[in-house]
PDB file of C-alpha atoms in Angstrom:
ATOM      1  CA  MET A  35     253.244  38.697  71.757  1.00 45.00           C
ATOM      2  CA  LEU A  36     254.493  41.132  74.432  1.00 43.00           C
ATOM      3  CA  THR A  37     254.512  43.944  71.868  1.00 47.00           C
ATOM      4  CA  THR A  38     250.886  43.451  70.903  1.00 47.00           C
ATOM      5  CA  LEU A  39     249.818  43.184  74.525  1.00 47.00           C
ATOM      6  CA  SER A  40     251.586  46.432  75.334  1.00 49.00           C
ATOM      7  CA  CYS A  41     249.439  48.139  72.692  1.00 47.00           C
ATOM      8  CA  THR A  42     246.426  47.542  74.966  1.00 50.00           C
ATOM      9  CA  SER A  43     246.443  50.136  77.738  1.00 56.00           C
ATOM     10  CA  THR A  44     246.077  48.940  81.302  1.00 58.00           C
ATOM     11  CA  LYS A  45     243.134  51.282  81.822  1.00 59.00           C
ATOM     12  CA  SER A  46     241.167  49.671  78.990  1.00 66.00           C
ATOM     13  CA  LEU A  47     241.467  46.272  80.718  1.00 68.00           C
ATOM     14  CA  VAL A  48     239.781  47.550  83.888  1.00 78.00           C
ATOM     15  CA  TYR A  49     236.015  47.371  84.271  1.00 82.00           C
ATOM     16  CA  PHE A  50     234.416  50.673  85.368  1.00 79.00           C
ATOM     17  CA  SER A  51     237.761  52.440  85.332  1.00 78.00           C
ATOM     18  CA  ASN A  52     236.023  55.798  85.892  1.00 74.00           C
ATOM     19  CA  ILE A  53     235.555  54.849  89.571  1.00 74.00           C
ATOM     20  CA  LYS A  54     238.510  56.531  91.251  1.00 73.00           C
ATOM     21  CA  GLU A  55     240.749  54.507  93.526  1.00 72.00           C
ATOM     22  CA  GLY A  56     239.391  54.573  97.070  1.00 66.00           C
ATOM     23  CA  GLU A  57     236.050  55.967  95.925  1.00 72.00           C
ATOM     24  CA  ASN A  58     232.826  54.233  96.968  1.00 75.00           C
ATOM     25  CA  TYR A  59     230.268  54.065  94.154  1.00 71.00           C
ATOM     26  CA  LYS A  60     226.681  54.133  95.396  1.00 75.00           C
ATOM     27  CA  LYS A  61     223.601  54.586  93.271  1.00 71.00           C
ATOM     28  CA  PRO A  62     220.044  53.159  93.404  1.00 76.00           C
ATOM     29  CA  ILE A  63     219.492  50.202  91.087  1.00 72.00           C
ATOM     30  CA  ALA A  64     217.252  51.118  88.176  1.00 68.00           C
ATOM     31  CA  GLN A  65     213.999  49.252  87.732  1.00 70.00           C
ATOM     32  CA  VAL A  66     214.753  46.022  85.862  1.00 74.00           C
ATOM     33  CA  ALA A  67     212.284  45.151  83.119  1.00 76.00           C
ATOM     34  CA  GLU A  68     210.486  41.882  83.804  1.00 83.00           C
ATOM     35  CA  THR A  69     211.144  39.111  81.309  1.00 86.00           C
ATOM     36  CA  GLN A  70     208.150  38.512  79.056  1.00 89.00           C
ATOM     37  CA  ILE A  71     207.090  35.085  77.850  1.00 92.00           C
ATOM     38  CA  GLN A  72     207.855  34.592  74.156  1.00 90.00           C
ATOM     39  CA  PRO A  73     207.251  31.920  71.503  1.00 90.00           C
ATOM     40  CA  ASP A  74     209.534  28.875  71.896  1.00 89.00           C
ATOM     41  CA  ASP A  75     209.919  29.472  75.636  1.00 92.00           C
ATOM     42  CA  LEU A  76     209.689  26.310  77.712  1.00 92.00           C
ATOM     43  CA  LEU A  77     207.772  26.817  80.955  1.00 93.00           C
ATOM     44  CA  ALA A  78     207.599  24.625  84.034  1.00 91.00           C
ATOM     45  CA  ILE A  79     204.138  25.086  85.551  1.00 92.00           C
ATOM     46  CA  SER A  80     202.936  23.388  88.727  1.00 90.00           C
ATOM     47  CA  VAL A  81     199.521  23.576  90.379  1.00 91.00           C
ATOM     48  CA  SER A  82     199.054  22.906  94.094  1.00 90.00           C
ATOM     49  CA  SER A  83     195.836  22.733  96.086  1.00 88.00           C
ATOM     50  CA  LEU A  84     194.256  20.848  98.988  1.00 88.00           C
ATOM     51  CA  ASN A  85     192.705  18.395  96.540  1.00 85.00           C
ATOM     52  CA  PRO A  86     195.215  15.638  95.496  1.00 84.00           C
ATOM     53  CA  GLU A  87     193.097  14.623  92.500  1.00 82.00           C
ATOM     54  CA  SER A  88     193.036  18.174  91.186  1.00 82.00           C
ATOM     55  CA  ASN A  89     196.776  18.459  91.661  1.00 82.00           C
ATOM     56  CA  ILE A  90     197.430  15.420  89.474  1.00 83.00           C
ATOM     57  CA  LEU A  91     194.842  16.467  86.910  1.00 84.00           C
ATOM     58  CA  PHE A  92     196.296  19.943  86.433  1.00 85.00           C
ATOM     59  CA  ASN A  93     199.860  18.681  86.518  1.00 82.00           C
ATOM     60  CA  ASN A  94     199.175  16.763  83.307  1.00 62.00           C
ATOM     61  CA  GLY A  95     197.578  13.689  84.837  1.00 53.00           C
ATOM     62  CA  THR A  96     194.256  12.012  84.044  1.00 48.00           C
ATOM     63  CA  LEU A  97     191.263  10.873  86.057  1.00 44.00           C
ATOM     64  CA  THR A  98     189.547   7.585  85.198  1.00 41.00           C
ATOM     65  CA  THR A  99     186.343   6.074  86.527  1.00 41.00           C
ATOM     66  CA  ALA A 100     186.208   2.379  87.413  1.00 41.00           C
ATOM     67  CA  GLY A 101     182.737   1.314  88.538  1.00 44.00           C
ATOM     68  CA  SER A 102     181.556   3.721  91.190  1.00 41.00           C
ATOM     69  CA  ALA A 103     185.043   4.819  92.260  1.00 44.00           C
ATOM     70  CA  THR A 104     187.072   7.550  90.665  1.00 42.00           C
ATOM     71  CA  GLN A 105     190.725   6.682  90.284  1.00 43.00           C
ATOM     72  CA  VAL A 106     193.683   8.911  89.579  1.00 42.00           C
ATOM     73  CA  ALA A 107     195.961   7.627  86.853  1.00 42.00           C
ATOM     74  CA  ALA A 108     199.670   8.340  86.877  1.00 39.00           C
ATOM     75  CA  PRO A 109     200.654  11.593  85.206  1.00 42.00           C
ATOM     76  CA  VAL A 110     201.537  11.367  81.538  1.00 43.00           C
ATOM     77  CA  ARG A 111     204.593  13.525  82.342  1.00 46.00           C
ATOM     78  CA  SER A 112     205.753  15.803  85.110  1.00 47.00           C
ATOM     79  CA  ALA A 113     205.234  19.538  84.935  1.00 44.00           C
ATOM     80  CA  THR A 114     209.004  19.991  84.862  1.00 50.00           C
ATOM     81  CA  ASP A 115     209.023  18.530  81.322  1.00 75.00           C
ATOM     82  CA  GLY A 116     207.732  21.930  80.350  1.00 88.00           C
ATOM     83  CA  TYR A 117     205.033  23.558  78.291  1.00 92.00           C
ATOM     84  CA  LEU A 118     206.239  24.936  74.966  1.00 93.00           C
ATOM     85  CA  VAL A 119     204.911  28.338  73.981  1.00 94.00           C
ATOM     86  CA  ASP A 120     203.807  28.161  70.338  1.00 94.00           C
ATOM     87  CA  LYS A 121     204.209  30.828  67.669  1.00 93.00           C
ATOM     88  CA  SER A 122     200.888  32.370  68.691  1.00 93.00           C
ATOM     89  CA  GLY A 123     201.994  32.674  72.324  1.00 94.00           C
ATOM     90  CA  ASN A 124     199.769  29.825  73.554  1.00 96.00           C
ATOM     91  CA  ILE A 125     200.423  26.771  75.700  1.00 95.00           C
ATOM     92  CA  ASN A 126     198.173  23.720  75.804  1.00 93.00           C
ATOM     93  CA  PHE A 127     197.331  23.313  79.486  1.00 92.00           C
ATOM     94  CA  PRO A 128     195.472  20.349  81.000  1.00 89.00           C
ATOM     95  CA  VAL A 129     191.703  20.882  81.368  1.00 88.00           C
ATOM     96  CA  LEU A 130     191.952  24.520  80.215  1.00 90.00           C
ATOM     97  CA  GLY A 131     193.219  23.734  76.723  1.00 91.00           C
ATOM     98  CA  PRO A 132     195.016  26.488  74.767  1.00 94.00           C
ATOM     99  CA  ILE A 133     195.712  29.538  76.902  1.00 95.00           C
ATOM    100  CA  GLU A 134     197.648  32.598  75.742  1.00 97.00           C
ATOM    101  CA  LEU A 135     200.635  33.583  77.875  1.00 96.00           C
ATOM    102  CA  GLY A 136     202.828  35.235  75.232  1.00 93.00           C
ATOM    103  CA  GLY A 137     203.797  38.797  76.082  1.00 92.00           C
ATOM    104  CA  LEU A 138     203.039  38.338  79.793  1.00 95.00           C
ATOM    105  CA  THR A 139     205.522  38.440  82.650  1.00 93.00           C
ATOM    106  CA  LYS A 140     205.701  35.506  85.051  1.00 93.00           C
ATOM    107  CA  VAL A 141     203.561  37.390  87.579  1.00 94.00           C
ATOM    108  CA  GLU A 142     200.926  38.239  84.959  1.00 97.00           C
ATOM    109  CA  ALA A 143     200.897  34.666  83.630  1.00 97.00           C
ATOM    110  CA  THR A 144     200.593  33.279  87.171  1.00 96.00           C
ATOM    111  CA  ASN A 145     197.614  35.547  87.886  1.00 96.00           C
ATOM    112  CA  LYS A 146     195.922  34.589  84.611  1.00 97.00           C
ATOM    113  CA  LEU A 147     196.356  30.852  85.202  1.00 95.00           C
ATOM    114  CA  THR A 148     195.274  31.143  88.837  1.00 95.00           C
ATOM    115  CA  LYS A 149     192.064  32.886  87.812  1.00 95.00           C
ATOM    116  CA  ALA A 150     191.336  30.220  85.179  1.00 94.00           C
ATOM    117  CA  VAL A 151     192.077  27.262  87.483  1.00 93.00           C
ATOM    118  CA  LYS A 152     189.881  28.727  90.258  1.00 92.00           C
ATOM    119  CA  ASP A 153     186.862  27.722  88.185  1.00 89.00           C
ATOM    120  CA  TYR A 154     187.818  24.087  88.867  1.00 89.00           C
ATOM    121  CA  VAL A 155     189.635  24.019  92.200  1.00 89.00           C
ATOM    122  CA  LYS A 156     189.585  26.088  95.375  1.00 88.00           C
ATOM    123  CA  ASN A 157     192.591  28.239  96.371  1.00 90.00           C
ATOM    124  CA  PRO A 158     195.114  26.951  93.834  1.00 92.00           C
ATOM    125  CA  ILE A 159     198.786  27.891  94.100  1.00 92.00           C
ATOM    126  CA  ILE A 160     200.580  28.139  90.758  1.00 93.00           C
ATOM    127  CA  ASN A 161     204.318  28.350  90.185  1.00 92.00           C
ATOM    128  CA  ILE A 162     205.902  29.205  86.826  1.00 93.00           C
ATOM    129  CA  ARG A 163     209.556  29.247  85.871  1.00 91.00           C
ATOM    130  CA  PHE A 164     211.542  29.271  82.631  1.00 91.00           C
ATOM    131  CA  LEU A 165     213.297  26.034  81.723  1.00 91.00           C
ATOM    132  CA  ASN A 166     215.259  27.419  78.770  1.00 88.00           C
ATOM    133  CA  PHE A 167     216.317  30.919  79.783  1.00 91.00           C
ATOM    134  CA  ARG A 168     219.413  30.956  77.620  1.00 92.00           C
ATOM    135  CA  ILE A 169     222.092  33.515  76.785  1.00 95.00           C
ATOM    136  CA  THR A 170     225.053  33.277  74.427  1.00 97.00           C
ATOM    137  CA  VAL A 171     228.476  34.885  74.860  1.00 97.00           C
ATOM    138  CA  LEU A 172     230.799  35.087  71.836  1.00 96.00           C
ATOM    139  CA  GLY A 173     233.979  36.803  70.707  1.00 95.00           C
ATOM    140  CA  GLU A 174     237.014  37.639  72.823  1.00 95.00           C
ATOM    141  CA  VAL A 175     236.116  35.562  75.875  1.00 96.00           C
ATOM    142  CA  ASN A 176     237.874  32.509  77.263  1.00 96.00           C
ATOM    143  CA  ARG A 177     234.937  30.086  76.954  1.00 96.00           C
ATOM    144  CA  PRO A 178     232.460  31.249  74.289  1.00 96.00           C
ATOM    145  CA  SER A 179     229.235  29.256  74.543  1.00 96.00           C
ATOM    146  CA  SER A 180     225.499  29.301  75.177  1.00 95.00           C
ATOM    147  CA  PHE A 181     224.405  29.066  78.811  1.00 95.00           C
ATOM    148  CA  THR A 182     221.087  28.030  80.326  1.00 91.00           C
ATOM    149  CA  VAL A 183     220.500  30.205  83.387  1.00 90.00           C
ATOM    150  CA  PRO A 184     218.420  28.906  86.342  1.00 84.00           C
ATOM    151  CA  THR A 185     217.101  32.406  87.061  1.00 82.00           C
ATOM    152  CA  GLU A 186     215.609  35.091  84.842  1.00 81.00           C
ATOM    153  CA  ARG A 187     217.794  37.791  86.394  1.00 86.00           C
ATOM    154  CA  VAL A 188     221.327  37.777  84.995  1.00 92.00           C
ATOM    155  CA  ASN A 189     223.458  40.756  84.058  1.00 94.00           C
ATOM    156  CA  VAL A 190     226.155  41.130  81.441  1.00 96.00           C
ATOM    157  CA  LEU A 191     228.970  40.827  84.017  1.00 96.00           C
ATOM    158  CA  GLU A 192     227.583  37.501  85.251  1.00 96.00           C
ATOM    159  CA  ALA A 193     227.315  36.343  81.625  1.00 96.00           C
ATOM    160  CA  LEU A 194     230.959  37.228  81.026  1.00 97.00           C
ATOM    161  CA  GLY A 195     231.834  35.340  84.211  1.00 96.00           C
ATOM    162  CA  LEU A 196     230.111  32.229  82.859  1.00 96.00           C
ATOM    163  CA  ALA A 197     232.237  32.568  79.723  1.00 96.00           C
ATOM    164  CA  GLY A 198     235.468  32.810  81.724  1.00 96.00           C
ATOM    165  CA  ASP A 199     235.708  36.619  81.370  1.00 95.00           C
ATOM    166  CA  MET A 200     237.170  38.554  78.442  1.00 95.00           C
ATOM    167  CA  THR A 201     240.628  37.901  77.074  1.00 94.00           C
ATOM    168  CA  PRO A 202     243.107  40.818  77.228  1.00 91.00           C
ATOM    169  CA  TYR A 203     242.131  41.507  73.607  1.00 92.00           C
ATOM    170  CA  GLY A 204     238.428  42.116  74.335  1.00 94.00           C
ATOM    171  CA  LYS A 205     237.020  45.630  73.904  1.00 93.00           C
ATOM    172  CA  ARG A 206     235.558  46.393  77.293  1.00 93.00           C
ATOM    173  CA  ASN A 207     234.325  49.758  76.089  1.00 92.00           C
ATOM    174  CA  ASN A 208     232.263  48.403  73.196  1.00 92.00           C
ATOM    175  CA  VAL A 209     230.397  45.220  74.170  1.00 96.00           C
ATOM    176  CA  LEU A 210     227.531  44.421  71.816  1.00 96.00           C
ATOM    177  CA  VAL A 211     224.247  42.933  73.054  1.00 97.00           C
ATOM    178  CA  ILE A 212     221.961  41.504  70.363  1.00 96.00           C
ATOM    179  CA  ARG A 213     218.328  41.184  71.420  1.00 94.00           C
ATOM    180  CA  GLU A 214     215.300  39.789  69.599  1.00 88.00           C
ATOM    181  CA  LYS A 215     211.823  40.756  70.732  1.00 80.00           C
ATOM    182  CA  ASP A 216     208.445  40.747  68.993  1.00 76.00           C
ATOM    183  CA  GLY A 217     210.070  39.802  65.706  1.00 79.00           C
ATOM    184  CA  VAL A 218     212.535  42.706  65.825  1.00 88.00           C
ATOM    185  CA  ARG A 219     216.314  42.362  66.262  1.00 92.00           C
ATOM    186  CA  ASN A 220     217.969  45.195  68.199  1.00 93.00           C
ATOM    187  CA  THR A 221     221.605  45.904  69.032  1.00 95.00           C
ATOM    188  CA  ILE A 222     222.774  47.794  72.113  1.00 95.00           C
ATOM    189  CA  ARG A 223     226.366  48.714  72.947  1.00 96.00           C
ATOM    190  CA  LEU A 224     227.814  48.836  76.451  1.00 95.00           C
ATOM    191  CA  ASP A 225     230.921  50.611  77.694  1.00 95.00           C
ATOM    192  CA  LEU A 226     232.047  48.489  80.631  1.00 95.00           C
ATOM    193  CA  ASN A 227     234.791  50.981  81.438  1.00 92.00           C
ATOM    194  CA  ASP A 228     232.034  53.393  82.483  1.00 92.00           C
ATOM    195  CA  THR A 229     229.566  53.119  85.378  1.00 91.00           C
ATOM    196  CA  ASN A 230     226.822  54.438  83.080  1.00 91.00           C
ATOM    197  CA  ALA A 231     226.629  50.858  81.788  1.00 92.00           C
ATOM    198  CA  PHE A 232     224.665  50.015  84.947  1.00 92.00           C
ATOM    199  CA  ASN A 233     221.796  52.159  83.621  1.00 91.00           C
ATOM    200  CA  SER A 234     221.671  50.576  80.172  1.00 92.00           C
ATOM    201  CA  PRO A 235     218.577  48.509  79.259  1.00 91.00           C
ATOM    202  CA  ALA A 236     221.047  45.837  78.129  1.00 93.00           C
ATOM    203  CA  PHE A 237     222.923  45.556  81.433  1.00 94.00           C
ATOM    204  CA  TYR A 238     220.370  42.989  82.613  1.00 93.00           C
ATOM    205  CA  LEU A 239     220.007  40.358  79.920  1.00 94.00           C
ATOM    206  CA  GLN A 240     216.817  38.873  78.560  1.00 91.00           C
ATOM    207  CA  GLN A 241     215.902  35.509  77.126  1.00 90.00           C
ATOM    208  CA  ASN A 242     218.072  34.525  74.106  1.00 91.00           C
ATOM    209  CA  ASP A 243     220.291  37.626  74.265  1.00 95.00           C
ATOM    210  CA  VAL A 244     223.672  37.331  72.533  1.00 97.00           C
ATOM    211  CA  VAL A 245     226.677  39.125  74.043  1.00 97.00           C
ATOM    212  CA  TYR A 246     229.486  39.748  71.557  1.00 97.00           C
ATOM    213  CA  VAL A 247     232.906  41.005  72.655  1.00 96.00           C
ATOM    214  CA  GLU A 248     234.793  42.674  69.824  1.00 93.00           C
ATOM    215  CA  PRO A 249     238.590  42.239  69.436  1.00 93.00           C
ATOM    216  CA  THR A 250     240.974  45.161  69.934  1.00 87.00           C
ATOM    217  CA  LYS A 251     243.335  46.443  67.265  1.00 77.00           C
ATOM    218  CA  ALA A 252     246.126  44.488  68.964  1.00 64.00           C
ATOM    219  CA  ARG A 253     244.295  41.233  68.209  1.00 59.00           C
ATOM    220  CA  GLU A 254     243.774  42.297  64.592  1.00 57.00           C
ATOM    221  CA  VAL A 255     247.498  43.049  64.260  1.00 53.00           C
ATOM    222  CA  GLN A 256     248.383  39.693  65.790  1.00 55.00           C
ATOM    223  CA  ALA A 257     245.976  37.856  63.474  1.00 49.00           C
ATOM    224  CA  SER A 258     247.262  39.662  60.366  1.00 52.00           C
ATOM    225  CA  SER A 259     250.878  38.940  61.375  1.00 48.00           C
ATOM    226  CA  ARG A 260     250.089  35.262  61.704  1.00 54.00           C
ATOM    227  CA  SER A 261     248.346  35.186  58.320  1.00 53.00           C
ATOM    228  CA  PHE A 262     251.393  36.901  56.766  1.00 52.00           C
ATOM    229  CA  TYR A 263     254.116  34.721  58.274  1.00 55.00           C
ATOM    230  CA  LEU A 264     252.335  31.345  58.275  1.00 57.00           C
ATOM    231  CA  PRO A 265     252.559  30.767  54.470  1.00 63.00           C
ATOM    232  CA  ILE A 266     256.228  31.808  54.534  1.00 63.00           C
ATOM    233  CA  ALA A 267     256.952  29.389  57.364  1.00 60.00           C
ATOM    234  CA  LEU A 268     255.132  26.550  55.592  1.00 62.00           C
ATOM    235  CA  THR A 269     257.028  27.236  52.356  1.00 67.00           C
ATOM    236  CA  ALA A 270     260.358  27.274  54.202  1.00 66.00           C
ATOM    237  CA  LEU A 271     259.455  24.008  55.920  1.00 66.00           C
ATOM    238  CA  SER A 272     258.592  22.394  52.580  1.00 69.00           C
ATOM    239  CA  VAL A 273     261.906  23.518  51.032  1.00 63.00           C
ATOM    240  CA  LEU A 274     263.854  22.238  54.038  1.00 63.00           C
ATOM    241  CA  SER A 275     262.113  18.863  53.830  1.00 68.00           C
ATOM    242  CA  PHE A 276     262.948  18.658  50.107  1.00 60.00           C
ATOM    243  CA  LEU A 277     266.623  19.476  50.738  1.00 60.00           C
ATOM    244  CA  ILE A 278     266.889  16.874  53.518  1.00 69.00           C
ATOM    245  CA  ALA A 279     265.324  14.232  51.279  1.00 65.00           C
ATOM    246  CA  ALA A 280     267.658  15.152  48.395  1.00 62.00           C
ATOM    247  CA  PHE A 281     270.732  15.021  50.668  1.00 67.00           C
ATOM    248  CA  LYS A 282     269.805  11.527  51.858  1.00 64.00           C
ATOM    249  CA  ARG A 283     269.800  10.269  48.283  1.00 60.00           C
TER     250      ARG A 283
END
């Protein structure tokens, strides 16, 4: 165990090791691409206005008429249950019906919905957020899993933190980010020993990104050693058990 660990250099275990000791790294943050709404996204959408009836109606409620009075029925569900974006990029919104939001950012979708709702209510305020912004971290990390993130701005370091960070056997200089967008699957590699990783389009993650941490050669050696010695150990254990049983007779 100690031998295999010693094969991994200390420098390779350090993030951004090209920052010299005592040096202050300072560089403007590059423009982060806004997350676009995609099929299968689940959106929480709320509409607020000065008209309580309109609020309930647009937040998936219904209006009923009893005699001469108009009554507001309880909402069928709350807006936080979410609106699922279908394969065509549409959601089915109360009163408006199908409306296409696929390919839009949250700001663009908010502006589009606000413009549409203005035909029915004065000065509406619309809030949109993702309910299933999810990333997955696999490989040489301590807690590989999928994580639902409450914000749409998460970087690869934060994702690794959610997964309990890399093990000593994780390749920090060759982290793979798998990204699907518009029906195309792309792969981007990050060298987290180098500050240039901050400028990568994969440093900030997007919806459904998968982060894969490859194992080092030391891990491969350890795994192959185990696979070599395990059958021998099992065979020896079986022979020993047979001899003990025979001696007892």
